[in-house]
Short mmCIF file of C-alpha atoms and ligand atoms in Angstrom, two decimals:
data_model
loop_
_atom_site.label_atom_id
_atom_site.label_comp_id
_atom_site.label_asym_id
_atom_site.label_seq_id
_atom_site.Cartn_x
_atom_site.Cartn_y
_atom_site.Cartn_z
CA MET M 597 -2.68 -20.84 18.24
CA ILE M 598 -1.01 -18.70 20.17
CA ARG M 599 1.88 -20.37 21.80
CA ASN M 600 1.92 -19.37 25.71
CA PRO M 601 4.14 -15.83 25.77
CA GLU M 602 5.19 -17.26 28.99
CA GLU M 603 7.86 -19.48 27.45
CA THR M 604 11.21 -18.22 26.73
CA ILE M 605 12.40 -17.85 22.94
CA ALA M 606 14.87 -17.18 20.74
CA ALA M 607 15.61 -16.79 17.12
CA ILE M 608 18.32 -15.83 14.60
CA ALA M 609 17.08 -12.40 13.49
CA THR M 610 19.41 -12.17 10.40
CA PRO M 611 18.54 -13.55 6.84
CA LYS M 612 20.76 -16.08 5.77
CA GLY M 613 23.45 -14.84 3.93
CA PHE M 614 27.09 -13.17 3.63
CA GLY M 615 27.15 -9.86 6.34
CA ALA M 616 29.31 -8.53 9.38
CA ARG M 617 27.68 -9.60 11.87
CA LEU M 618 24.04 -11.53 12.96
CA ILE M 619 21.94 -11.23 15.77
CA ILE M 620 20.18 -13.29 17.81
CA ARG M 621 17.41 -12.49 19.85
CA ILE M 622 16.30 -14.02 23.05
CA SER M 623 12.61 -12.72 24.61
CA GLY M 624 10.97 -13.91 27.75
CA PRO M 625 11.34 -14.71 32.07
CA GLU M 626 14.50 -17.20 31.18
CA THR M 627 15.84 -14.48 29.16
CA TRP M 628 18.99 -13.25 31.85
CA GLN M 629 19.85 -16.96 32.33
CA ALA M 630 19.65 -18.53 28.67
CA VAL M 631 22.23 -15.51 27.83
CA HIS M 632 24.59 -16.75 30.79
CA ARG M 633 24.70 -20.67 29.13
CA VAL M 634 25.98 -19.23 26.13
CA ILE M 635 27.95 -16.09 26.71
CA THR M 636 30.56 -14.40 29.46
CA ILE M 637 30.60 -10.80 30.00
CA CYS M 638 33.41 -9.20 30.00
CA ASP M 639 32.59 -6.83 32.79
CA ASN M 640 32.29 -8.23 36.71
CA ASP M 641 30.53 -5.52 37.94
CA LEU M 642 26.84 -6.34 36.96
CA PRO M 643 24.19 -6.60 39.02
CA VAL M 644 23.12 -9.59 39.60
CA VAL M 645 19.33 -9.13 36.87
CA PRO M 646 19.82 -5.74 35.47
CA ALA M 647 17.24 -3.34 36.20
CA GLU M 648 18.30 -0.98 33.56
CA PRO M 649 18.96 -1.77 29.74
CA VAL M 650 22.89 -2.53 29.36
CA ILE M 651 25.11 -3.20 26.25
CA ARG M 652 28.13 -5.01 26.96
CA ALA M 653 30.72 -6.71 25.23
CA ALA M 654 31.00 -10.16 25.82
CA SER M 655 32.60 -13.84 24.61
CA LEU M 656 30.49 -16.86 23.07
CA ARG M 657 31.20 -20.13 25.65
CA LEU M 658 30.09 -23.09 23.60
CA PRO M 659 31.40 -26.66 24.32
CA GLN M 660 32.85 -27.05 20.22
CA LEU M 661 34.68 -23.59 20.55
CA GLN M 662 38.73 -23.63 21.41
CA GLY M 663 39.21 -20.07 21.62
CA THR M 664 37.10 -17.35 22.37
CA VAL M 665 34.64 -15.64 20.21
CA PRO M 666 33.55 -12.25 20.91
CA CYS M 667 30.51 -10.76 20.93
CA GLU M 668 27.96 -8.22 22.65
CA LEU M 669 25.53 -8.24 24.55
CA TYR M 670 22.38 -5.78 24.52
CA TYR M 671 19.44 -6.57 27.31
CA TRP M 672 16.63 -4.40 28.03
CA PRO M 673 14.38 -5.36 31.44
CA PRO M 674 10.92 -6.05 31.42
CA GLY M 675 8.69 -3.31 30.75
CA ARG M 676 11.46 -1.44 28.93
CA SER M 677 11.72 -3.53 25.74
CA TYR M 678 10.46 -4.11 22.17
CA THR M 679 7.86 -7.16 23.67
CA GLY M 680 6.96 -5.52 26.99
CA GLN M 681 9.17 -8.51 28.43
CA ALA M 682 12.97 -9.17 29.24
CA VAL M 683 14.44 -9.49 25.97
CA ALA M 684 18.96 -9.56 24.74
CA GLU M 685 20.43 -9.61 21.53
CA ILE M 686 23.68 -11.43 21.02
CA HIS M 687 25.15 -9.73 18.63
CA MET M 688 28.49 -11.74 17.19
CA TRP M 689 29.84 -12.78 12.87
CA CYS M 690 27.97 -13.10 10.62
CA CYS M 691 27.96 -17.67 10.50
CA HIS M 692 24.93 -19.31 10.61
CA PRO M 693 26.25 -22.15 12.00
CA LEU M 694 28.03 -20.68 15.34
CA ALA M 695 23.90 -18.79 15.58
CA GLU M 696 22.75 -22.30 14.97
CA ALA M 697 24.90 -24.02 17.82
CA VAL M 698 24.32 -21.08 20.08
CA LEU M 699 20.60 -21.34 20.01
CA THR M 700 20.93 -24.85 20.79
CA GLU M 701 22.53 -24.29 23.91
CA LEU M 702 20.51 -21.47 24.98
CA GLN M 703 17.65 -24.25 26.19
CA VAL M 704 14.91 -22.47 25.17
CA ARG M 705 11.93 -22.67 22.70
CA PRO M 706 12.98 -21.88 19.22
CA ALA M 707 10.69 -18.32 18.21
CA GLU M 708 7.95 -18.93 15.99
CA PRO M 709 7.12 -16.19 12.68
CA GLY M 710 6.67 -12.67 14.02
CA GLU M 711 6.34 -14.50 17.68
CA PHE M 712 8.46 -11.28 19.15
CA THR M 713 6.03 -8.54 17.47
CA LEU M 714 2.91 -10.76 18.46
CA ARG M 715 4.45 -10.55 21.94
CA ALA M 716 4.62 -6.50 21.81
CA PHE M 717 1.45 -6.74 20.78
CA LEU M 718 -0.07 -8.83 23.55
CA SER M 719 1.72 -6.69 25.99
CA GLY M 720 -0.06 -4.04 24.48
CA ARG M 721 2.88 -1.94 23.47
CA LEU M 722 1.43 -2.00 20.22
CA ASP M 723 -1.87 -1.98 18.54
CA LEU M 724 -2.34 -3.95 16.05
CA THR M 725 -1.87 -1.70 13.10
CA GLN M 726 1.05 -1.08 13.83
CA ALA M 727 2.16 -4.25 14.40
CA GLU M 728 1.06 -4.87 10.53
CA ALA M 729 3.47 -1.41 9.57
CA VAL M 730 6.65 -3.24 11.22
CA LEU M 731 5.82 -6.47 8.59
CA GLY M 732 5.31 -3.48 5.79
CA VAL M 733 8.52 -1.69 7.44
CA ILE M 734 10.58 -5.21 6.04
CA ASP M 735 8.40 -5.42 3.23
CA ALA M 736 8.60 -1.48 2.05
CA VAL M 737 10.02 -1.98 -2.08
CA ASP M 738 10.46 2.14 -1.73
CA PRO M 739 11.40 5.12 0.07
CA GLU M 740 7.20 5.70 -0.02
CA GLU M 741 6.08 2.64 1.12
CA LEU M 742 8.81 2.70 4.16
CA ARG M 743 7.47 6.31 5.13
CA HIS M 744 4.15 5.15 5.33
CA ALA M 745 4.81 2.00 6.97
CA LEU M 746 6.75 4.38 9.53
CA ASP M 747 3.90 6.79 10.07
CA GLN M 748 1.40 4.06 10.59
CA LEU M 749 3.77 2.41 12.96
CA ALA M 750 4.31 5.72 15.20
CA GLY M 751 0.27 5.59 15.20
CA GLY M 752 -0.65 7.42 12.01
CA LEU M 753 -3.85 5.53 11.46
CA GLY M 754 -3.98 3.68 14.86
CA THR M 755 -4.13 6.96 17.13
CA PRO M 756 -6.92 8.26 15.17
CA LEU M 757 -9.00 5.09 15.18
CA GLN M 758 -8.27 5.33 18.76
CA LYS M 759 -9.18 8.87 19.12
CA LEU M 760 -12.66 8.13 17.23
CA ARG M 761 -13.33 5.03 19.24
CA GLU M 762 -12.79 6.88 22.39
CA GLY M 763 -15.02 9.76 20.97
CA LEU M 764 -17.37 7.25 20.45
CA LEU M 765 -17.37 5.32 23.78
CA ASP M 766 -17.84 8.63 25.97
CA LEU M 767 -21.24 9.42 23.47
CA LEU M 768 -22.70 5.91 24.61
CA VAL M 769 -21.84 6.61 27.86
CA GLU M 770 -23.42 9.98 28.10
CA LEU M 771 -26.21 8.41 26.45
CA GLU M 772 -26.75 5.67 29.16
CA LEU M 773 -26.48 7.88 31.32
CA GLY M 774 -29.44 9.95 29.67
CA PHE M 775 -31.61 6.04 30.10
CA ASP M 776 -30.69 5.86 33.26
CA PHE M 777 -31.73 9.26 34.55
CA VAL M 778 -34.86 9.75 32.03
CA GLU M 779 -37.00 10.30 35.18
CA GLU M 780 -35.15 13.38 36.45
CA ASP M 781 -35.71 14.88 32.88
CA LEU M 782 -32.37 16.17 32.27
CA PRO M 783 -31.00 16.35 28.82
CA PHE M 784 -27.93 14.99 29.38
CA LEU M 785 -27.37 15.51 25.66
CA SER M 786 -28.74 17.44 23.23
CA ARG M 787 -30.39 15.51 19.83
CA ASP M 788 -28.34 18.37 17.54
CA VAL M 789 -24.65 17.41 19.62
CA LEU M 790 -25.48 14.17 19.29
CA TRP M 791 -26.42 14.09 15.95
CA GLN M 792 -22.88 16.22 15.42
CA ARG M 793 -21.08 13.91 16.94
CA LEU M 794 -22.24 11.02 15.10
CA SER M 795 -21.36 12.66 11.65
CA GLN M 796 -18.22 13.89 12.62
CA ALA M 797 -17.21 10.66 13.14
CA ARG M 798 -19.08 9.09 10.10
CA GLN M 799 -17.11 11.43 7.74
CA SER M 800 -13.80 10.66 10.08
CA VAL M 801 -14.39 6.96 8.82
CA THR M 802 -15.33 7.29 5.40
CA GLU M 803 -11.99 9.47 5.24
CA ILE M 804 -10.46 6.57 6.06
CA ILE M 805 -12.39 3.74 4.05
CA GLU M 806 -11.53 6.14 0.99
CA ARG M 807 -7.66 5.43 2.07
CA ALA M 808 -7.73 1.73 2.91
CA PHE M 809 -9.35 1.47 -0.50
CA LYS M 810 -7.09 3.30 -2.33
CA ARG M 811 -4.32 1.42 -1.60
CA ARG M 812 -2.95 -1.58 -4.49
CA THR M 813 -1.71 -5.06 -3.41
CA ALA M 814 1.51 -5.41 -3.02
CA ASP M 815 2.05 -7.46 -6.78
CA GLU M 816 -0.37 -4.59 -8.47
CA LEU M 817 2.00 -2.26 -10.12
CA PRO M 818 0.66 1.09 -10.96
CA MET M 819 -0.45 1.09 -15.06
CA VAL M 820 0.75 3.20 -17.37
CA VAL M 821 -1.24 3.27 -20.38
CA LEU M 822 -0.23 4.69 -23.68
CA LEU M 823 -3.92 6.31 -26.07
CA GLY M 824 -4.38 7.41 -28.85
CA ARG M 825 -5.62 7.62 -32.67
CA PRO M 826 -4.21 4.91 -34.96
CA ASN M 827 -0.68 4.91 -36.31
CA VAL M 828 0.31 7.97 -34.03
CA GLY M 829 3.58 5.72 -32.69
CA LYS M 830 2.48 4.26 -29.67
CA SER M 831 3.89 0.89 -29.87
CA THR M 832 6.86 2.34 -31.12
CA LEU M 833 6.76 4.46 -27.98
CA PHE M 834 5.96 1.17 -25.87
CA ASN M 835 9.53 0.00 -27.59
CA ALA M 836 11.35 2.75 -26.81
CA LEU M 837 10.28 3.47 -22.87
CA LEU M 838 11.24 -0.45 -22.78
CA GLY M 839 14.71 -0.38 -24.91
CA GLY M 840 13.31 -3.04 -27.08
CA THR M 841 11.20 -4.00 -29.50
CA ARG M 842 8.33 -5.83 -27.55
CA ALA M 843 5.47 -3.99 -29.76
CA ILE M 844 4.87 -4.65 -34.10
CA VAL M 845 5.50 -1.65 -35.72
CA SER M 846 4.14 -0.53 -39.28
CA PRO M 847 2.62 2.50 -41.09
CA VAL M 848 -0.61 0.44 -41.50
CA PRO M 849 -3.10 2.18 -39.22
CA GLY M 850 -4.43 0.04 -36.78
CA THR M 851 -1.54 -2.37 -36.54
CA THR M 852 -1.96 -3.36 -32.48
CA ARG M 853 -5.06 -4.87 -31.99
CA ASP M 854 -4.36 -6.87 -28.91
CA TYR M 855 -3.14 -4.52 -25.59
CA LEU M 856 0.66 -5.93 -24.84
CA THR M 857 1.96 -5.01 -21.59
CA ALA M 858 5.68 -4.96 -19.91
CA VAL M 859 7.18 -4.03 -17.02
CA CYS M 860 9.46 -0.98 -16.75
CA GLU M 861 11.53 0.51 -14.58
CA HIS M 862 12.77 3.60 -14.16
CA GLY M 863 15.00 5.49 -11.09
CA GLY M 864 14.26 2.46 -9.22
CA VAL M 865 10.21 2.78 -9.48
CA LYS M 866 8.93 -0.12 -12.00
CA PHE M 867 4.81 0.32 -13.51
CA GLN M 868 3.10 -1.79 -15.74
CA LEU M 869 3.10 -0.37 -19.23
CA VAL M 870 0.52 -0.67 -21.15
CA ASP M 871 0.12 -1.04 -25.45
CA THR M 872 -2.86 -0.31 -27.07
CA ALA M 873 -4.85 -0.22 -29.93
CA GLY M 874 -5.37 2.83 -31.83
CA LEU M 875 -9.09 4.14 -31.03
CA TRP M 876 -11.14 4.78 -34.62
CA GLN M 877 -12.95 7.24 -32.76
CA LEU M 878 -11.44 8.73 -29.16
CA VAL M 879 -14.38 10.01 -28.18
CA GLN M 880 -17.42 7.58 -28.59
CA SER M 881 -21.02 8.85 -30.00
CA VAL M 882 -24.10 7.20 -29.90
CA SER M 883 -25.05 8.88 -33.34
CA SER M 884 -22.53 8.52 -35.55
CA GLN M 885 -21.65 4.82 -36.76
CA MET M 886 -18.05 6.03 -38.85
CA PRO M 887 -15.35 6.94 -36.75
CA MET M 888 -14.72 10.75 -36.73
CA GLY M 889 -11.94 11.65 -39.24
CA VAL M 890 -12.21 8.24 -40.77
CA GLU M 891 -13.74 9.53 -44.07
CA SER M 892 -11.18 12.15 -44.84
CA THR M 893 -7.81 9.80 -43.90
CA GLU M 894 -5.59 7.23 -45.16
CA ASN M 895 -7.06 5.56 -42.98
CA ALA M 896 -10.87 4.61 -44.64
CA ALA M 897 -9.66 1.52 -46.92
CA ARG M 898 -8.18 0.23 -43.18
CA TYR M 899 -11.83 1.66 -41.82
CA HIS M 900 -13.62 -0.64 -44.25
CA SER M 901 -11.79 -3.70 -43.94
CA PHE M 902 -11.68 -3.66 -40.34
CA GLN M 903 -15.85 -2.97 -40.55
CA GLY M 904 -15.37 -6.72 -42.50
CA SER M 905 -14.38 -10.10 -41.61
CA ASN M 906 -12.26 -8.96 -38.45
CA SER M 907 -14.68 -6.56 -37.11
CA ILE M 908 -15.06 -8.36 -34.07
CA VAL M 909 -12.00 -8.73 -33.42
CA ASP M 910 -11.19 -5.32 -33.88
CA GLN M 911 -14.27 -4.38 -31.71
CA ALA M 912 -13.27 -5.93 -29.07
CA ALA M 913 -9.89 -4.81 -28.89
CA GLN M 914 -10.96 -1.23 -29.38
CA ALA M 915 -12.98 -1.93 -26.36
CA LYS M 916 -10.23 -4.02 -24.34
CA ALA M 917 -8.20 -0.56 -25.16
CA ARG M 918 -10.86 1.42 -23.21
CA ALA M 919 -11.07 -0.67 -20.57
CA LEU M 920 -7.29 -0.49 -19.86
CA ILE M 921 -7.49 3.53 -20.60
CA GLU M 922 -10.33 3.96 -17.93
CA ARG M 923 -8.09 1.68 -15.02
CA ALA M 924 -4.98 3.59 -15.91
CA ASP M 925 -2.97 5.37 -13.16
CA ILE M 926 -1.38 7.59 -15.69
CA ARG M 927 -2.60 7.68 -19.35
CA LEU M 928 -0.03 8.75 -22.06
CA PHE M 929 -2.28 10.64 -24.65
CA CYS M 930 -0.10 10.29 -28.59
CA VAL M 931 -0.84 12.65 -30.72
CA ASP M 932 1.32 13.07 -33.86
CA VAL M 933 2.75 15.91 -34.43
CA SER M 934 3.16 15.46 -37.93
CA ARG M 935 -0.62 15.53 -38.44
CA PRO M 936 -3.26 17.92 -38.29
CA LEU M 937 -5.34 17.40 -34.96
CA GLN M 938 -8.43 15.66 -35.61
CA SER M 939 -11.45 16.38 -33.99
CA ASP M 940 -12.29 14.16 -31.61
CA GLU M 941 -8.32 14.35 -30.32
CA GLN M 942 -9.31 18.08 -29.59
CA THR M 943 -12.41 17.18 -27.81
CA TRP M 944 -10.37 14.83 -25.77
CA LEU M 945 -8.01 17.55 -25.00
CA GLU M 946 -10.21 19.83 -24.02
CA HIS M 947 -11.75 17.54 -21.79
CA LEU M 948 -8.15 16.24 -20.34
CA ASP M 949 -8.09 14.85 -16.52
CA PRO M 950 -5.04 15.38 -14.17
CA ALA M 951 -3.90 12.00 -14.84
CA SER M 952 -3.34 11.95 -18.39
CA ILE M 953 0.20 13.25 -20.20
CA VAL M 954 -0.19 14.86 -23.68
CA VAL M 955 3.31 13.43 -26.05
CA LEU M 956 3.32 15.00 -28.60
CA THR M 957 5.42 12.23 -30.95
CA LYS M 958 7.73 11.78 -34.31
CA ILE M 959 8.48 14.63 -33.72
CA ASP M 960 11.78 14.34 -36.08
CA LEU M 961 9.20 14.69 -38.72
CA GLU M 962 8.47 18.38 -40.14
CA PRO M 963 5.53 19.50 -37.65
CA ASP M 964 2.03 20.27 -38.65
CA GLU M 965 1.81 24.24 -37.71
CA ALA M 966 -1.13 24.45 -36.37
CA THR M 967 -0.96 21.51 -34.54
CA ILE M 968 2.04 22.09 -32.78
CA ARG M 969 1.25 25.54 -31.91
CA SER M 970 -2.13 24.83 -30.06
CA LEU M 971 0.12 22.45 -27.86
CA PRO M 972 2.94 24.09 -26.67
CA ASP M 973 4.16 23.07 -23.54
CA CYS M 974 3.37 19.55 -24.30
CA LEU M 975 6.58 17.12 -24.33
CA ARG M 976 7.66 16.09 -27.73
CA VAL M 977 9.45 12.94 -28.22
CA SER M 978 10.92 10.73 -31.18
CA ALA M 979 10.70 7.33 -30.80
CA GLN M 980 12.87 6.66 -33.68
CA THR M 981 15.68 8.68 -32.55
CA GLY M 982 15.13 8.76 -29.00
CA VAL M 983 14.63 12.60 -28.49
CA GLY M 984 12.55 13.13 -25.19
CA VAL M 985 11.87 9.75 -24.47
CA ASN M 986 14.17 9.73 -20.91
CA GLU M 987 12.47 12.79 -19.63
CA LEU M 988 8.71 10.99 -20.57
CA LYS M 989 10.08 8.55 -18.17
CA ASP M 990 10.97 10.98 -15.11
CA LEU M 991 7.88 12.56 -16.14
CA ILE M 992 5.78 9.26 -15.40
CA ILE M 993 7.94 8.34 -12.12
CA ALA M 994 7.13 12.24 -10.41
CA ARG M 995 3.66 11.66 -11.75
CA LEU M 996 3.49 7.97 -10.07
CA ILE M 997 5.23 9.01 -7.06
CA GLU M 998 3.13 12.11 -6.83
CA HIS M 999 -0.30 9.76 -7.24
CA HIS M 1000 1.66 6.86 -4.69
CA GLN M 1001 1.77 9.75 -1.99
CA SER M 1002 -1.62 10.88 -2.33
CA THR M 1003 -3.16 7.56 -2.24
CA ALA M 1004 -0.78 4.69 -0.52
CA ASP M 1005 -0.40 6.07 3.03
CA ILE M 1006 -2.04 2.29 5.01
CA VAL M 1007 0.14 -0.87 4.95
CA THR M 1008 -1.58 -2.94 2.35
CA ALA M 1009 -2.18 -6.05 4.84
CA THR M 1010 -3.76 -3.28 7.58
CA ALA M 1011 -6.09 -1.93 4.93
CA VAL M 1012 -6.84 -5.34 3.22
CA ARG M 1013 -7.77 -6.63 6.90
CA CYS M 1014 -9.82 -3.25 7.77
CA ARG M 1015 -11.75 -2.42 5.23
CA SER M 1016 -14.91 -4.52 6.06
CA ALA M 1017 -14.68 -3.81 9.26
CA LEU M 1018 -14.55 0.15 8.44
CA LEU M 1019 -17.38 -0.69 5.97
CA ARG M 1020 -19.42 -2.23 8.39
CA ALA M 1021 -18.44 0.88 11.49
CA HIS M 1022 -19.81 2.91 8.60
CA GLU M 1023 -23.16 1.57 8.43
CA ALA M 1024 -23.46 1.52 11.86
CA LEU M 1025 -22.41 5.16 12.43
CA THR M 1026 -24.86 6.34 8.94
CA GLU M 1027 -27.59 3.84 11.06
CA ALA M 1028 -26.83 5.89 14.77
CA GLU M 1029 -26.85 9.16 12.61
CA ALA M 1030 -30.49 8.27 10.92
CA LEU M 1031 -32.16 7.55 14.13
CA ALA M 1032 -30.65 10.50 15.80
CA ARG M 1033 -32.38 12.20 13.14
CA SER M 1034 -35.39 11.00 13.60
CA ASN M 1035 -35.69 11.37 17.28
CA SER M 1036 -35.40 7.50 17.99
CA PRO M 1037 -35.39 6.06 21.30
CA GLU M 1038 -31.74 6.71 23.21
CA GLU M 1039 -31.22 2.46 23.23
CA THR M 1040 -31.66 1.92 19.56
CA ILE M 1041 -29.23 4.60 18.97
CA ALA M 1042 -26.79 3.18 21.63
CA SER M 1043 -27.05 0.02 20.24
CA ALA M 1044 -25.91 1.23 16.74
CA LEU M 1045 -23.09 3.28 18.17
CA ARG M 1046 -21.88 -0.04 20.04
CA ALA M 1047 -21.94 -2.02 16.76
CA ALA M 1048 -19.56 1.21 15.37
CA ILE M 1049 -17.25 0.57 18.20
CA ASP M 1050 -17.26 -3.14 18.29
CA GLU M 1051 -15.77 -2.40 14.61
CA PHE M 1052 -12.80 -0.20 15.53
CA GLU M 1053 -11.73 -2.91 18.46
CA ILE M 1054 -11.38 -5.24 15.64
CA ILE M 1055 -8.97 -2.95 13.62
CA LEU M 1056 -6.90 -1.92 16.68
CA GLY M 1057 -7.07 -5.64 17.72
CA THR M 1058 -8.66 -4.63 21.53
CA VAL M 1059 -11.05 -7.75 20.61
CA TYR M 1060 -9.29 -10.23 18.58
CA THR M 1061 -9.56 -14.05 17.63
CA GLU M 1062 -6.30 -16.00 17.51
CA ASP M 1063 -7.20 -17.05 13.58
CA VAL M 1064 -6.80 -13.25 13.43
CA LEU M 1065 -3.13 -13.00 14.92
CA ASP M 1066 -2.45 -16.10 13.23
CA ARG M 1067 -3.38 -14.89 9.64
CA ILE M 1068 -1.35 -11.70 9.97
CA PHE M 1069 1.85 -12.96 12.38
CA SER M 1070 2.38 -15.96 10.06
CA ARG M 1071 3.74 -14.14 7.59
CA PHE M 1072 6.44 -12.35 9.69
CA CYS M 1073 9.43 -13.98 8.89
CA ILE M 1074 11.53 -15.73 12.13
CA GLY M 1075 13.23 -13.37 14.60
CA LYS M 1076 11.17 -10.20 14.28
N1 GTP Y 1334 9.74 9.45 -38.23
C1 GTP Y 1334 8.71 8.27 -36.87
N2 GTP Y 1334 7.94 7.84 -37.72
C2 GTP Y 1334 7.57 7.07 -36.08
C3 GTP Y 1334 7.88 7.48 -35.17
N3 GTP Y 1334 7.28 6.57 -33.89
C4 GTP Y 1334 6.62 6.22 -35.22
N4 GTP Y 1334 6.73 6.27 -35.95
C5 GTP Y 1334 6.05 5.47 -37.02
O1 GTP Y 1334 4.99 5.85 -37.70
C6 GTP Y 1334 4.47 3.98 -37.74
C7 GTP Y 1334 3.21 3.95 -36.73
O2 GTP Y 1334 3.81 3.36 -35.80
P1 GTP Y 1334 3.30 2.86 -34.47
O3 GTP Y 1334 3.80 2.56 -33.30
O4 GTP Y 1334 2.97 1.30 -35.07
O5 GTP Y 1334 2.20 3.20 -34.33
P2 GTP Y 1334 0.55 3.18 -33.36
O6 GTP Y 1334 0.27 4.48 -32.78
O7 GTP Y 1334 1.11 2.03 -32.50
O8 GTP Y 1334 -0.48 2.60 -34.74
P3 GTP Y 1334 -1.22 1.22 -34.21
O9 GTP Y 1334 -0.85 0.15 -33.61
O10 GTP Y 1334 -2.76 1.51 -35.02
O11 GTP Y 1334 -2.78 2.17 -32.78
C8 GTP Y 1334 5.52 3.56 -38.45
O12 GTP Y 1334 5.38 3.43 -39.52
C9 GTP Y 1334 6.68 3.62 -37.64
O13 GTP Y 1334 7.45 3.69 -37.99
C10 GTP Y 1334 8.36 8.73 -34.83
O14 GTP Y 1334 9.35 9.40 -33.53
N5 GTP Y 1334 9.55 9.24 -36.00
MG1 MG Y 1335 0.69 -0.31 -32.59
#
């Protein structure tokens, strides 16, 4: 339930723990009076209630304090603050029991989680996408997330949506004028212009939808998957990247059955590393029953046993590996440099996608001349000696950051909240566009247009329900 925004609220805005300074934040019509219950301002020249923002040295005045405790007062008058109301901050020593005593003496209501940002939203200082960006800034786990949250806070999402909404409102007005003056036979809006403007709006919504759906949720780490034929050294590399011995390694091809995952961190970036079963046949062909290359290698014996009692398990492992490879954000395609390239490896290399990194493994062994010649620019590693392992980690991180930049530019909470509204807006615009093309009556086009505008209003928070606000602001911490 939204609490009365006319009540003055206060909260400790600094999380518990050690620190030099602590901030108590107050917002509401009684702010100035409340502040004077707990502090004495050193400067006597202040107006009764300042009309401009002020910063003053002060001291805490509490019944339980013997001596004086210095603090600073920051005050913003109504209309010049984050919440739009009178806001004050008392910056003081970081001592939570003392701060609790100040809070009691202020004699105002303790703030609910996110209530300051809620007031900023209710007073029109932020739209809903910006309010969510505040949380995005607080929750950012790396510089990239912070950059995107700050961009959204500055209107990176709200401004284009606002423009789209205004453009559609103008279009609606022109359409409605058209029906009011239908007898005059004046062409207020030609069908071509109408159709073009609807089509542009729909394309803009498509782009925003793509951004919103690419955004992963906070608990999903990017996935980096090791893949390749059996015995190329994937599990050994998995262990080397993690710096441990998580995966079983053996000279027998087909050692890894079920996939293995572990969280890897490098340069402050975390990702999920996945070791998969070696693919007996990298490129699946419907006609061939026997995997390519199997007959000609020492893998044949293993392959036949694979076809035997364990085949269901092995086939499931192969299917799972393919599914993981498909889902991967980055694929590490491992090729054993000491062996001739197999034909399916060649086919795979010919169709390599941008999310793949080719890794030449076992570089400490005598390389196969043809293999090394055909892959001159690929990263060479030896999981056994450690050569190239750090370079591979650097490359993974660089790719992940690149990938992240091109995808995750909407704060997760906003992306999740807005996806269905964006899809409905897109549907409504597609319908309006089809109606405009088929020369349908203006009234029906206007009705589809209104449906799209309603969805933008939900996203921006121009219209909202208490339930939506509760869900958004309850995720904030107290004092924000
Ligand atoms: N000399 C050398 N041998 C390696 C290296 N990496 C792996 N090997 C050996 O290659 C064999 C296969 O290694 P694994 O890591 O089990 O290969 P894999 O790709 O996981 O194999 P599957 O699980 O069967 O798909 C083992 O005998 C490893 O010791 C390396 O960098 N240098
Ligand atoms: Mg393995």
